[in-house]
Amino acid sequence: MTFDEAVHPDHFSTLRRTPFPHALIEQQLMQMGGGGVAGSAFRKQVLQAAGWPHDGLVPFAKHPQLASTAFNRIRLALSEHRQPDKLLAALAG
């Protein structure tokens, strides 16, 4: 799946009817990781590989620039890599 819209820092503190791209990216990561606990663990692993250093208790709105940078890295990597291991390798390298 490709995500055409880039993630912007203000997305983490704004509401709208259609989901922001970072929410769609998180859904995709959860599915790629197998859903449930495994999907959550994979999502966290990908976010860390993309440069998000905080745990799940720190909201993205607390560090919106860092969060948008990480999600945009993931967005670009997802456009080229469909398999979990290849996605992680692309983000780590």
Tab-separated table of C-alpha atoms in Angstrom:
chain	number	residue	atom	x	y	z
A	1	MET	CA	0.000	0.000	0.000
A	2	THR	CA	1.267	3.460	-0.819
A	3	PHE	CA	0.503	6.534	1.221
A	4	ASP	CA	0.461	9.586	-1.032
A	5	GLU	CA	-0.012	12.173	1.690
A	6	ALA	CA	3.066	13.067	3.735
A	7	VAL	CA	2.815	13.168	7.521
A	8	HIS	CA	3.059	16.703	8.941
A	9	PRO	CA	3.705	17.693	12.582
A	10	ASP	CA	0.278	19.331	12.905
A	11	HIS	CA	-1.429	16.013	12.104
A	12	PHE	CA	-0.778	14.891	15.683
A	13	SER	CA	-2.770	17.748	17.221
A	14	THR	CA	-5.558	18.187	14.668
A	15	LEU	CA	-8.824	16.369	14.112
A	16	ARG	CA	-10.525	15.557	10.822
A	17	ARG	CA	-13.079	13.097	9.503
A	18	THR	CA	-10.737	11.112	7.284
A	19	PRO	CA	-7.824	9.340	8.954
A	20	PHE	CA	-4.440	11.001	8.839
A	21	PRO	CA	-1.715	9.078	6.995
A	22	HIS	CA	0.098	8.141	10.221
A	23	ALA	CA	-3.026	6.350	11.467
A	24	LEU	CA	-3.264	4.411	8.200
A	25	ILE	CA	0.439	3.574	8.390
A	26	GLU	CA	-0.016	2.253	11.931
A	27	GLN	CA	-2.912	0.065	10.741
A	28	GLN	CA	-0.754	-1.295	7.925
A	29	LEU	CA	2.086	-2.081	10.322
A	30	MET	CA	-0.283	-3.875	12.686
A	31	GLN	CA	-1.542	-6.022	9.797
A	32	MET	CA	1.973	-6.732	8.545
A	33	GLY	CA	2.955	-7.847	12.040
A	34	GLY	CA	0.085	-10.297	12.273
A	35	GLY	CA	-2.374	-8.263	14.342
A	36	GLY	CA	-2.910	-8.389	18.088
A	37	VAL	CA	0.115	-8.432	20.382
A	38	ALA	CA	2.472	-9.486	17.572
A	39	GLY	CA	1.231	-6.623	15.402
A	40	SER	CA	1.738	-4.124	18.214
A	41	ALA	CA	5.253	-5.400	18.829
A	42	PHE	CA	6.082	-5.140	15.120
A	43	ARG	CA	4.655	-1.610	14.938
A	44	LYS	CA	6.813	-0.562	17.881
A	45	GLN	CA	9.889	-2.194	16.335
A	46	VAL	CA	9.336	-0.391	13.025
A	47	LEU	CA	8.802	2.958	14.738
A	48	GLN	CA	12.048	2.519	16.649
A	49	ALA	CA	13.915	1.565	13.474
A	50	ALA	CA	12.522	4.703	11.809
A	51	GLY	CA	13.838	6.941	14.581
A	52	TRP	CA	11.060	7.143	17.176
A	53	PRO	CA	12.982	6.610	20.458
A	54	HIS	CA	10.037	6.781	22.880
A	55	ASP	CA	7.911	4.010	24.321
A	56	GLY	CA	4.181	3.620	23.825
A	57	LEU	CA	3.348	5.927	26.717
A	58	VAL	CA	4.737	9.043	25.012
A	59	PRO	CA	2.187	10.477	22.565
A	60	PHE	CA	3.308	11.537	19.105
A	61	ALA	CA	1.928	15.024	19.777
A	62	LYS	CA	4.591	15.522	22.452
A	63	HIS	CA	7.331	15.377	19.782
A	64	PRO	CA	5.462	16.047	16.510
A	65	GLN	CA	8.481	16.876	14.341
A	66	LEU	CA	10.297	13.691	15.351
A	67	ALA	CA	7.119	11.646	14.886
A	68	SER	CA	6.422	13.068	11.430
A	69	THR	CA	10.012	12.381	10.359
A	70	ALA	CA	9.769	8.755	11.543
A	71	PHE	CA	6.388	8.189	9.895
A	72	ASN	CA	7.569	9.693	6.612
A	73	ARG	CA	10.568	7.341	6.632
A	74	ILE	CA	8.158	4.434	7.163
A	75	ARG	CA	5.823	5.764	4.460
A	76	LEU	CA	8.636	5.818	1.902
A	77	ALA	CA	9.929	2.386	2.935
A	78	LEU	CA	6.433	0.880	2.687
A	79	SER	CA	6.180	2.030	-0.917
A	80	GLU	CA	9.094	-0.275	-1.774
A	81	HIS	CA	8.936	-3.111	0.775
A	82	ARG	CA	5.918	-5.321	1.442
A	83	GLN	CA	7.529	-7.929	3.707
A	84	PRO	CA	8.134	-7.225	7.415
A	85	ASP	CA	11.784	-8.296	7.445
A	86	LYS	CA	12.626	-6.258	4.351
A	87	LEU	CA	10.847	-3.210	5.769
A	88	LEU	CA	12.859	-3.413	8.988
A	89	ALA	CA	16.096	-3.897	7.061
A	90	ALA	CA	15.363	-0.861	4.885
A	91	LEU	CA	14.701	1.327	7.930
A	92	ALA	CA	17.754	0.077	9.820
A	93	GLY	CA	20.097	0.742	6.918
